Coordinates of C-alpha atoms in Angstrom, one line a residue:
X1 CA -12.2 30.0 13.1
X2 CA -13.3 26.4 12.3
X3 CA -17.0 27.3 12.8
X4 CA -16.7 30.3 10.5
X5 CA -15.1 28.2 7.7
X6 CA -17.8 25.6 8.2
X7 CA -20.5 28.2 7.9
X8 CA -18.9 29.7 4.7
X9 CA -18.5 26.2 3.1
X10 CA -22.1 25.2 4.0
X11 CA -23.5 28.5 2.7
X12 CA -21.5 28.2 -0.5
X13 CA -22.5 24.6 -1.2
X14 CA -26.2 25.4 -0.5
X15 CA -26.2 28.4 -2.8
X16 CA -24.4 26.6 -5.6
X17 CA -25.8 23.1 -5.4
X18 CA -26.3 22.5 -9.1
X19 CA -22.9 24.0 -10.1
X20 CA -21.2 22.0 -7.3
X21 CA -22.7 18.7 -8.4
X22 CA -21.8 19.2 -12.0
X23 CA -18.2 20.2 -11.4
X24 CA -17.1 18.3 -8.3
X25 CA -17.7 14.7 -7.4
X26 CA -15.8 14.1 -4.2
X27 CA -16.3 10.4 -4.4
X28 CA -14.4 10.3 -7.7
X29 CA -11.5 12.1 -6.0
X30 CA -11.5 9.4 -3.4
X31 CA -11.5 6.7 -6.1
X32 CA -8.6 8.5 -7.9
X33 CA -6.4 8.3 -4.8
X34 CA -7.3 4.7 -4.3
X35 CA -6.4 3.9 -7.9
X36 CA -3.0 5.7 -7.6
X37 CA -2.3 3.7 -4.4
X38 CA -3.1 0.5 -6.3
X39 CA -0.8 1.5 -9.1
X40 CA 2.0 2.0 -6.6
X41 CA 1.5 -1.5 -5.3
X42 CA 1.7 -2.9 -8.8
X43 CA 4.9 -0.9 -9.5
X44 CA 6.6 -2.6 -6.5
X45 CA 5.1 -6.0 -6.9
X46 CA 7.6 -8.9 -6.9
X47 CA 6.8 -11.5 -9.6
X48 CA 7.0 -15.0 -8.2
X49 CA 8.3 -17.8 -10.4
X50 CA 6.3 -20.9 -11.0
X51 CA 8.0 -24.2 -11.4
X52 CA 6.4 -27.0 -13.4
X53 CA 7.9 -30.3 -14.5
X54 CA 8.5 -31.2 -18.1
X55 CA 8.0 -34.9 -17.2
X56 CA 6.0 -36.9 -19.7
X57 CA 3.3 -39.1 -18.1
X58 CA 2.8 -42.7 -18.9
X59 CA -0.8 -44.1 -18.9
X60 CA -1.0 -46.9 -16.4
X61 CA -4.7 -47.0 -15.4
X62 CA -5.5 -49.9 -17.7
X63 CA -2.7 -52.4 -18.5
X64 CA -3.0 -54.4 -21.7
X65 CA -1.3 -57.7 -20.7
X66 CA 0.3 -59.9 -23.4
X67 CA -1.1 -63.4 -24.0
X68 CA 1.5 -66.0 -22.8
X69 CA 1.6 -69.8 -22.9
X70 CA 3.3 -70.2 -19.6
X71 CA 1.0 -68.2 -17.3
X72 CA -0.9 -68.5 -14.0
X73 CA -4.3 -67.0 -13.2
X74 CA -3.8 -64.2 -10.6
X75 CA -6.8 -63.7 -8.3
X76 CA -5.3 -61.2 -5.9
X77 CA -2.6 -58.6 -6.4
X78 CA -0.9 -57.6 -3.2
X79 CA 1.1 -54.3 -3.2
X80 CA 3.3 -54.3 -0.2
X81 CA 4.4 -50.9 1.3
X82 CA 1.9 -49.1 -0.8
X83 CA 1.9 -45.6 0.7
X84 CA -0.5 -44.2 -1.8
X85 CA -3.4 -46.7 -1.6
X86 CA -5.6 -44.4 -3.9
X87 CA -8.3 -45.2 -6.4
X88 CA -5.8 -45.7 -9.2
X89 CA -3.9 -48.4 -7.3
X90 CA -7.2 -50.1 -6.4
X91 CA -8.2 -50.0 -10.1
X92 CA -4.9 -51.6 -11.1
X93 CA -5.5 -54.4 -8.5
X94 CA -9.0 -54.9 -9.9
X95 CA -7.8 -55.1 -13.5
X96 CA -5.3 -57.8 -12.6
X97 CA -7.8 -60.1 -10.9
X98 CA -8.6 -63.0 -13.1
X99 CA -5.8 -62.4 -15.6
X100 CA -3.4 -65.1 -16.6
X101 CA 0.1 -63.6 -16.2
X102 CA 3.4 -65.0 -17.2
X103 CA 6.9 -63.5 -16.7
X104 CA 6.4 -60.8 -19.3
X105 CA 3.0 -59.8 -18.0
X106 CA 4.3 -59.6 -14.4
X107 CA 7.3 -57.5 -15.5
X108 CA 5.0 -55.2 -17.4
X109 CA 2.7 -54.8 -14.4
X110 CA 5.7 -54.0 -12.1
X111 CA 7.0 -51.4 -14.6
X112 CA 3.5 -49.9 -15.1
X113 CA 3.0 -49.6 -11.3
X114 CA 6.4 -48.1 -10.9
X115 CA 5.7 -45.6 -13.7
X116 CA 2.5 -44.5 -11.8
X117 CA 4.6 -43.7 -8.7
X118 CA 7.1 -41.8 -10.9
X119 CA 4.2 -39.9 -12.6
X120 CA 3.0 -39.0 -9.1
X121 CA 6.3 -37.4 -8.3
X122 CA 8.0 -40.3 -6.5
X123 CA 10.9 -40.5 -9.0
X124 CA 13.2 -42.5 -6.8
X125 CA 10.6 -45.1 -5.6
X126 CA 10.9 -48.5 -7.2
X127 CA 8.7 -51.6 -7.5
X128 CA 10.2 -55.0 -7.1
X129 CA 9.0 -58.5 -7.8
X130 CA 10.1 -60.8 -4.9
X131 CA 10.5 -64.5 -5.1
X132 CA 7.1 -66.2 -4.4
X133 CA 4.9 -69.2 -5.1
X134 CA 2.3 -68.2 -7.7
X135 CA 0.4 -71.4 -7.4
X136 CA -1.5 -69.6 -4.6
X137 CA -2.9 -67.4 -7.3
X138 CA -1.6 -64.4 -5.4
X139 CA 1.0 -62.0 -6.8
X140 CA 3.0 -59.8 -4.5
X141 CA 4.8 -56.7 -5.6
X142 CA 6.9 -54.7 -3.2
X143 CA 7.1 -50.9 -3.2
X144 CA 10.5 -49.7 -2.1
X145 CA 10.0 -46.0 -1.2
X146 CA 12.9 -43.7 -2.2
X147 CA 13.7 -41.5 0.8
X148 CA 15.8 -38.4 1.5
X149 CA 19.0 -39.1 3.4
X150 CA 20.4 -35.6 3.7
X151 CA 19.6 -32.1 2.6
X152 CA 22.9 -30.3 1.7
X153 CA 22.8 -26.6 1.2
X154 CA 25.8 -24.7 -0.1
X155 CA 27.2 -22.1 2.3
X156 CA 24.3 -22.6 4.7
X157 CA 22.5 -19.8 2.6
X158 CA 19.1 -20.6 4.0
X159 CA 17.5 -22.5 6.9
X160 CA 16.4 -25.9 5.8
X161 CA 13.2 -25.5 7.9
X162 CA 11.6 -23.4 5.2
X163 CA 11.7 -26.2 2.7
X164 CA 8.7 -28.5 2.2
X165 CA 10.8 -31.7 2.7
X166 CA 13.2 -33.0 5.3
X167 CA 15.5 -36.0 5.9
X168 CA 13.7 -39.4 6.0
X169 CA 10.8 -38.1 3.9
X170 CA 9.8 -40.1 0.9
X171 CA 11.3 -38.1 -2.0
X172 CA 8.6 -36.5 -4.2
X173 CA 9.3 -34.3 -7.2
X174 CA 6.3 -32.1 -6.3
X175 CA 8.1 -31.2 -3.0
X176 CA 11.3 -30.5 -4.9
X177 CA 9.4 -28.2 -7.3
X178 CA 7.7 -26.4 -4.4
X179 CA 11.1 -26.1 -2.7
X180 CA 12.6 -24.5 -5.9
X181 CA 9.7 -22.0 -5.9
X182 CA 10.5 -21.2 -2.3
X183 CA 14.2 -20.6 -3.1
X184 CA 13.4 -18.6 -6.2
X185 CA 10.9 -16.4 -4.4
X186 CA 13.5 -13.7 -4.0
X187 CA 15.4 -12.2 -6.9
X188 CA 19.2 -12.3 -7.2
X189 CA 19.3 -16.0 -6.3
X190 CA 20.3 -18.6 -8.8
X191 CA 19.3 -22.1 -7.6
X192 CA 20.1 -25.5 -8.8
X193 CA 18.8 -28.7 -7.0
X194 CA 20.4 -32.0 -7.7
X195 CA 19.2 -35.4 -6.5
X196 CA 22.3 -37.6 -5.8
X197 CA 22.6 -41.2 -4.5
X198 CA 22.9 -41.5 -0.8
X199 CA 25.0 -43.9 1.3
X200 CA 22.0 -46.1 2.2
X201 CA 20.2 -48.3 -0.2
X202 CA 17.0 -46.5 -1.5
X203 CA 18.1 -43.1 -0.1
X204 CA 19.1 -40.0 -2.0
X205 CA 20.7 -36.7 -1.1
X206 CA 19.1 -33.4 -2.1
X207 CA 21.9 -31.0 -2.9
X208 CA 21.0 -27.3 -3.2
X209 CA 23.4 -25.0 -4.8
X210 CA 22.3 -21.4 -4.1
X211 CA 24.3 -18.6 -5.7
X212 CA 23.1 -15.2 -4.5
X213 CA 24.8 -12.2 -6.2
X214 CA 23.7 -9.8 -3.6
X215 CA 21.0 -9.6 -0.9
X216 CA 19.6 -6.2 -1.8
X217 CA 18.2 -4.2 -4.7
X218 CA 17.3 -0.7 -5.4
X219 CA 14.9 0.8 -7.9
X220 CA 13.8 4.3 -8.9
X221 CA 11.0 5.1 -11.3
X222 CA 9.0 7.8 -13.0
X223 CA 5.6 7.6 -14.6
X224 CA 2.5 9.6 -15.4
X225 CA 0.1 7.5 -13.5
X226 CA -1.0 10.4 -11.3
X227 CA -3.9 12.8 -11.5
X228 CA -3.9 16.3 -13.0
X229 CA -5.2 17.8 -9.8
X230 CA -2.6 16.1 -7.5
X231 CA 0.3 15.8 -9.9
X232 CA 0.3 13.8 -13.1
X233 CA 4.0 12.8 -13.1
X234 CA 5.1 10.7 -10.2
X235 CA 8.5 9.6 -9.1
X236 CA 9.5 7.1 -6.5
X237 CA 12.0 4.7 -5.2
X238 CA 12.2 1.4 -3.4
X239 CA 14.9 -0.5 -1.4
X240 CA 14.7 -4.3 -1.3
X241 CA 16.4 -6.5 1.2
X242 CA 16.4 -10.3 0.8
X243 CA 17.1 -13.3 3.1
X244 CA 17.3 -11.2 6.3
X245 CA 16.5 -14.1 8.5
X246 CA 18.1 -16.7 6.3
X247 CA 14.6 -17.8 5.4
X248 CA 14.6 -16.4 1.8
X249 CA 12.3 -13.6 3.2
X250 CA 11.8 -10.4 1.3
X251 CA 11.4 -6.8 2.7
X252 CA 11.0 -3.6 0.8
X253 CA 10.4 0.1 1.7
X254 CA 9.1 2.4 -0.9
X255 CA 8.1 6.0 -1.4
X256 CA 6.3 8.0 -4.1
X257 CA 5.6 11.7 -4.7
X258 CA 4.4 14.0 -7.4
X259 CA 7.2 15.9 -9.3
X260 CA 5.3 18.9 -10.6
X261 CA 4.9 22.2 -8.8
X262 CA 1.2 22.7 -8.4
X263 CA -1.4 23.6 -5.8
X264 CA -2.1 19.9 -5.3
X265 CA 0.1 17.0 -4.4
X266 CA 0.4 13.3 -3.7
X267 CA 2.8 11.3 -1.6
X268 CA 2.9 7.8 -0.2
X269 CA 5.1 5.4 1.7
X270 CA 4.7 1.6 1.8
X271 CA 6.4 -1.4 3.4
X272 CA 6.2 -5.1 2.6
X273 CA 7.5 -8.3 4.2
X274 CA 7.0 -11.9 3.1
X275 CA 8.4 -15.2 4.2
X276 CA 7.9 -18.7 2.8
X277 CA 7.5 -21.8 4.9
X278 CA 7.1 -25.1 3.0
X279 CA 3.8 -25.0 1.2
X280 CA 2.9 -21.8 3.1
X281 CA 3.6 -18.2 2.2
X282 CA 3.0 -15.3 4.6
X283 CA 2.8 -11.6 3.6
X284 CA 2.4 -8.3 5.4
X285 CA 1.8 -5.0 3.5
X286 CA 1.3 -1.5 4.7
X287 CA 0.9 1.8 2.9
X288 CA 0.1 5.3 3.8
X289 CA -0.8 8.1 1.3
X290 CA -1.9 11.7 1.2
X291 CA -3.4 13.7 -1.6
X292 CA -4.3 17.3 -1.7
X293 CA -5.9 19.6 -4.2
X294 CA -7.9 22.8 -4.5
X295 CA -11.6 22.7 -5.3
X296 CA -13.0 25.9 -6.8
X297 CA -16.5 26.8 -5.6
X298 CA -17.7 30.2 -6.8
X299 CA -15.0 32.6 -5.8
X300 CA -13.4 30.4 -3.3
X301 CA -10.7 27.7 -3.6
X302 CA -11.0 25.1 -0.9
X303 CA -8.2 22.8 0.1
X304 CA -9.3 19.2 -0.1
X305 CA -7.0 16.7 1.7
X306 CA -7.2 12.9 1.9
X307 CA -5.3 10.6 4.1
X308 CA -5.4 6.8 3.5
X309 CA -3.9 3.9 5.3
X310 CA -3.9 0.3 4.1
X311 CA -2.8 -2.8 5.9
X312 CA -2.9 -6.4 4.6
X313 CA -2.1 -9.6 6.5
X314 CA -2.2 -12.6 4.2
X315 CA -1.5 -16.3 4.3
X316 CA -1.4 -18.6 1.3
X317 CA -1.0 -22.4 1.1
X318 CA -0.5 -24.6 -1.9
X319 CA -2.9 -27.5 -1.4
X320 CA -2.4 -29.5 -4.6
X321 CA 0.2 -29.6 -7.4
X322 CA 1.2 -32.0 -10.1
X323 CA 3.5 -31.8 -13.1
X324 CA 1.4 -29.0 -14.9
X325 CA -1.0 -27.5 -12.4
X326 CA -1.4 -26.3 -8.9
X327 CA -4.1 -25.1 -6.5
X328 CA -3.6 -22.7 -3.6
X329 CA -5.9 -21.3 -0.9
X330 CA -5.5 -17.9 0.7
X331 CA -6.9 -16.0 3.7
X332 CA -6.4 -12.2 4.0
X333 CA -7.3 -9.6 6.6
X334 CA -7.5 -6.0 5.1
X335 CA -7.6 -2.9 7.2
X336 CA -8.4 0.4 5.4
X337 CA -8.6 3.8 7.2
X338 CA -9.3 7.0 5.2
X339 CA -10.0 10.5 6.3
X340 CA -10.9 13.5 4.1
X341 CA -11.0 17.2 5.0
X342 CA -12.3 20.3 3.3
X343 CA -10.0 23.0 4.7
X344 CA -9.8 21.8 8.3
X345 CA -13.3 20.5 8.4
X346 CA -13.5 16.7 8.6
X347 CA -15.9 15.2 6.1
X348 CA -17.7 12.6 8.3
X349 CA -19.5 10.9 5.4
X350 CA -16.2 10.1 3.7
X351 CA -14.5 8.8 6.8
X352 CA -13.7 5.1 6.8
X353 CA -12.3 2.6 9.3
X354 CA -13.0 -0.7 7.7
X355 CA -11.8 -4.3 8.2
X356 CA -12.5 -6.9 5.5
X357 CA -11.8 -10.6 5.4
X358 CA -11.0 -12.1 2.0
X359 CA -10.8 -15.8 1.1
X360 CA -9.5 -17.0 -2.2
X361 CA -8.7 -20.1 -4.3
X362 CA -6.0 -19.8 -7.0
X363 CA -5.7 -22.2 -10.0
X364 CA -2.7 -22.3 -12.3
X365 CA -2.1 -24.6 -15.2
X366 CA 0.8 -24.8 -17.6
X367 CA -0.3 -25.9 -21.0
X368 CA 1.9 -26.5 -24.1
X369 CA 3.1 -22.9 -24.8
X370 CA 0.4 -21.4 -22.6
X371 CA -0.3 -20.5 -19.0
X372 CA -3.6 -19.9 -17.1
X373 CA -3.6 -18.1 -13.8
X374 CA -7.1 -17.6 -12.2
X375 CA -8.3 -16.6 -8.8
X376 CA -11.8 -16.7 -7.3
X377 CA -12.3 -14.8 -4.0
X378 CA -14.9 -13.8 -1.5
X379 CA -14.7 -10.7 0.7
X380 CA -16.9 -9.3 3.4
X381 CA -16.8 -6.7 6.2
X382 CA -15.8 -7.9 9.6
X383 CA -15.6 -6.0 13.0
X384 CA -12.0 -6.9 13.6
X385 CA -9.0 -4.7 14.3
X386 CA -11.2 -1.8 15.3
X387 CA -13.2 -2.0 12.1
X388 CA -16.4 0.1 12.2
X389 CA -19.4 0.3 9.9
X390 CA -19.2 3.2 7.4
X391 CA -21.8 6.0 7.6
X392 CA -23.6 4.6 4.6
X393 CA -23.7 1.2 6.2
X394 CA -25.2 2.6 9.3
X395 CA -27.8 4.5 7.4
X396 CA -28.8 1.4 5.4
X397 CA -27.9 2.9 2.0
X398 CA -25.4 0.1 1.4
X399 CA -24.9 -3.4 2.7
X400 CA -23.4 -3.7 6.2
X401 CA -21.8 -7.0 5.3
X402 CA -20.4 -5.9 2.0
X403 CA -20.4 -9.3 0.3
X404 CA -18.1 -9.3 -2.6
X405 CA -17.2 -11.9 -5.2
X406 CA -14.3 -11.5 -7.6
X407 CA -13.0 -13.7 -10.4
X408 CA -9.8 -12.8 -12.1
X409 CA -8.2 -14.8 -14.9
X410 CA -5.0 -14.3 -16.9
X411 CA -4.1 -16.4 -19.9
X412 CA -1.0 -16.1 -22.0
X413 CA -0.2 -18.2 -25.1
X414 CA 2.8 -18.2 -27.5
X415 CA 2.2 -18.0 -31.3
X416 CA 4.0 -20.8 -33.2
X417 CA 5.2 -18.6 -36.1
X418 CA 8.6 -19.3 -37.7
X419 CA 9.6 -15.8 -38.7
X420 CA 8.9 -14.0 -35.4
X421 CA 8.1 -14.6 -31.7
X422 CA 4.8 -13.3 -30.5
X423 CA 2.3 -14.0 -27.7
X424 CA -1.2 -13.0 -26.7
X425 CA -2.2 -12.1 -23.2
X426 CA -5.7 -11.9 -21.8
X427 CA -6.4 -10.3 -18.5
X428 CA -10.0 -10.4 -17.3
X429 CA -11.8 -9.5 -14.1
X430 CA -15.4 -9.9 -12.9
X431 CA -16.9 -8.5 -9.7
X432 CA -20.3 -9.4 -8.3
X433 CA -22.2 -8.3 -5.2
X434 CA -25.9 -8.9 -4.4
X435 CA -26.1 -5.6 -2.6
X436 CA -25.0 -2.0 -2.9
X437 CA -21.4 -1.4 -1.8
X438 CA -19.6 1.3 0.0
X439 CA -17.4 3.5 -2.2
X440 CA -14.1 1.7 -1.4
X441 CA -15.5 -1.7 -2.5
X442 CA -17.1 -0.6 -5.8
X443 CA -15.8 -1.8 -9.1
X444 CA -13.9 0.7 -11.2
X445 CA -13.5 0.8 -15.0
X446 CA -11.2 3.1 -17.0
X447 CA -7.6 2.7 -15.9
X448 CA -4.4 1.1 -17.1
X449 CA -5.3 -2.1 -15.3
X450 CA -8.6 -2.9 -17.0
X451 CA -9.9 -0.7 -19.9
X452 CA -7.0 1.4 -21.3
X453 CA -7.7 4.6 -23.2
X454 CA -9.4 6.3 -20.2
X455 CA -6.3 7.0 -18.0
X456 CA -7.2 10.7 -17.7
X457 CA -10.9 10.3 -16.9
X458 CA -12.8 9.6 -13.7
X459 CA -13.9 6.3 -15.2
X460 CA -17.1 4.5 -14.4
X461 CA -17.8 2.7 -11.1
X462 CA -20.6 0.5 -9.7
X463 CA -21.3 -2.5 -7.6
X464 CA -20.6 -5.1 -10.2
X465 CA -19.2 -5.5 -13.7
X466 CA -16.4 -7.1 -15.7
X467 CA -13.6 -6.3 -18.1
X468 CA -11.4 -8.1 -20.7
X469 CA -8.0 -6.7 -21.6
X470 CA -6.6 -8.2 -24.8
X471 CA -3.0 -7.6 -25.8
X472 CA -1.0 -8.8 -28.7
X473 CA 2.8 -8.7 -28.1
X474 CA 5.6 -9.0 -30.7
X475 CA 9.2 -9.5 -29.7
X476 CA 11.0 -7.5 -32.4
X477 CA 14.5 -8.9 -31.8
X478 CA 15.9 -5.4 -32.0
X479 CA 17.7 -4.4 -28.8
X480 CA 15.1 -6.0 -26.5
X481 CA 12.3 -3.9 -27.9
X482 CA 8.8 -5.4 -27.7
X483 CA 5.8 -3.9 -29.5
X484 CA 2.3 -4.4 -28.3
X485 CA -1.3 -3.4 -29.2
X486 CA -4.5 -4.0 -27.3
X487 CA -8.2 -3.6 -27.3
X488 CA -10.1 -3.7 -24.0
X489 CA -13.8 -3.8 -23.1
X490 CA -15.6 -3.4 -19.8
X491 CA -19.1 -2.9 -18.6
X492 CA -20.8 -2.0 -15.3
X493 CA -23.8 -4.1 -14.4
X494 CA -26.6 -2.4 -12.6
X495 CA -26.3 1.2 -11.4
X496 CA -23.3 3.4 -12.2
X497 CA -22.3 6.1 -9.8
X498 CA -23.2 8.9 -9.3
X499 CA -26.6 7.7 -10.1
X500 CA -28.1 9.1 -13.2
X501 CA -24.8 10.8 -14.2
X502 CA -24.1 8.6 -17.2
X503 CA -26.3 7.4 -20.0
X504 CA -24.1 4.4 -20.8
X505 CA -22.3 1.6 -18.8
X506 CA -19.8 0.4 -21.4
X507 CA -16.2 1.3 -22.1
X508 CA -14.1 0.3 -25.1
X509 CA -10.5 1.4 -25.5
X510 CA -7.3 0.7 -27.4
X511 CA -3.6 1.1 -26.9
X512 CA -0.3 0.6 -28.7
X513 CA 3.2 1.0 -27.5
X514 CA 6.7 -0.2 -27.0
X515 CA 8.4 -1.7 -24.0
X516 CA 11.8 -3.1 -23.2
X517 CA 15.0 -2.5 -21.4
X518 CA 18.5 -1.0 -22.0
X519 CA 20.6 -2.9 -19.5
X520 CA 18.9 -2.1 -16.2
X521 CA 16.8 0.7 -17.5
X522 CA 13.2 -0.5 -18.3
X523 CA 10.7 1.5 -20.2
X524 CA 7.1 1.3 -21.4
X525 CA 5.8 4.1 -23.7
X526 CA 2.3 3.9 -25.2
X527 CA -0.6 5.8 -26.8
X528 CA -4.2 5.0 -25.9
X529 CA -7.5 6.2 -27.1
X530 CA -11.2 5.7 -26.1
X531 CA -13.4 4.1 -28.6
X532 CA -16.8 3.7 -26.9
X533 CA -18.0 5.6 -23.8
X534 CA -21.0 7.5 -22.4
X535 CA -21.3 11.0 -23.8
X536 CA -21.2 12.5 -20.3
X537 CA -17.7 11.1 -19.6
X538 CA -15.1 13.7 -20.4
X539 CA -12.5 11.6 -22.1
X540 CA -9.3 12.8 -23.9
X541 CA -9.1 11.6 -27.5
X542 CA -5.5 10.6 -27.1
X543 CA -3.4 9.7 -24.0
X544 CA 0.3 9.4 -23.8
X545 CA 1.4 7.0 -21.1
X546 CA 4.9 6.2 -19.9
X547 CA 6.8 4.6 -17.2
X548 CA 10.6 4.4 -16.7
X549 CA 12.4 2.4 -14.0
X550 CA 16.1 2.0 -13.2
X551 CA 17.4 -1.0 -11.3
X552 CA 20.4 -0.4 -9.1

């Protein structure tokens, strides 16, 4: 039976090559399923809270000493117990050499040095001026590190081992901020951290009050993020469990399916687990999806089925942070396995069993009334976890290494207007590859995550390109309603695929809508329209987009 079907399919395709190429692009069907899978990941994404200090820094690099009658020339500044010993401390020492300091100047120097430690996050560290003989022309200042005596956690809600500080550590506000991020990683947990005097001189207790309303959440949703052929309207649900191992860990299990009765269909399941550990964060994500639809060829309707599995193992570490910015490095191993069939014939050219390694650096900065979040990443194919080269890699049509560079930047700023509250959000992305890429790694334009207005099209895809999504948001003040409007632009650099199918490589679209919530019911309803696109791209003039979610 299989050989008979294969013969019929082959004969049909050979006899209708032109019609087939014009009406069916199997690669676009693969990309559509991939985009729906990505939308499901976005729907379940847990937003992590960033913590930045509001502390005002004092400039201490160069100290302007007063002129005093009773002073002694200081040739050497000795800073005892200096646990920083960085370039700024050395610069302060150099600036003091040769200066004539009296009581006022010495006090100013000690305060300035102490302010530098406080600005660096050591808010309980003090600088003292001990009794000494200044006729030696040496000035000694003693740093008294403020240390942690005890970590007190209410109700033993979490294991103290996940925090980035421990007893006897020098107390640093940056560690406290990181600890607060660790504790706020899971929703439903209200956290307050107090620094209280300890029993020993120079010691403090870190008191953590954690109030968790419940350790679970449930969510159901409905949206029209699907595809016409597999079911436009999707419905799903997710169950979230928090603090399973008393490590403020997060687990969820989610499922999505199409709601309409049709010849096609889509369904997926996914699971996620993450656990913080100090300045580290570990994540595991897995999803499995299936799509099916009928493909008409001449007088036949062929059943086209796609199965996709996605596994991600990721580690993330914050390597630097201060009062308004932080830098994190990440390493991720991605396993993708896809298999497509026409009837019961496996399509070998669309089969994938790929493993990729991705390395990234994330930079966040908190400005006055604005926030920047940017990530630069590099990805390539690796032969791990059973990963195999794709058929087009083996044939040499695309790069076997699949080198891929991505830059994503999000910038949000508030408008300082008296009569209303508004903000502007920029979301931009750039992908570059020096070589041709296999289908799953190609850059896609024309969905709700980059250029809106093309939600019901196949979009454009190629090896490299960029987009800029611009959205103006107005908080109306009426029953939590927020109005937004946006204009987006994107462009493919180099070839678009299928090659020669499109005369243009640029997309421009616009959208406007309302979003908000009524208690635990959240909604987002919008209209979008394409403004600029290739003539060959079949784009609807107006798209209605919606998503509803209810939090249990």
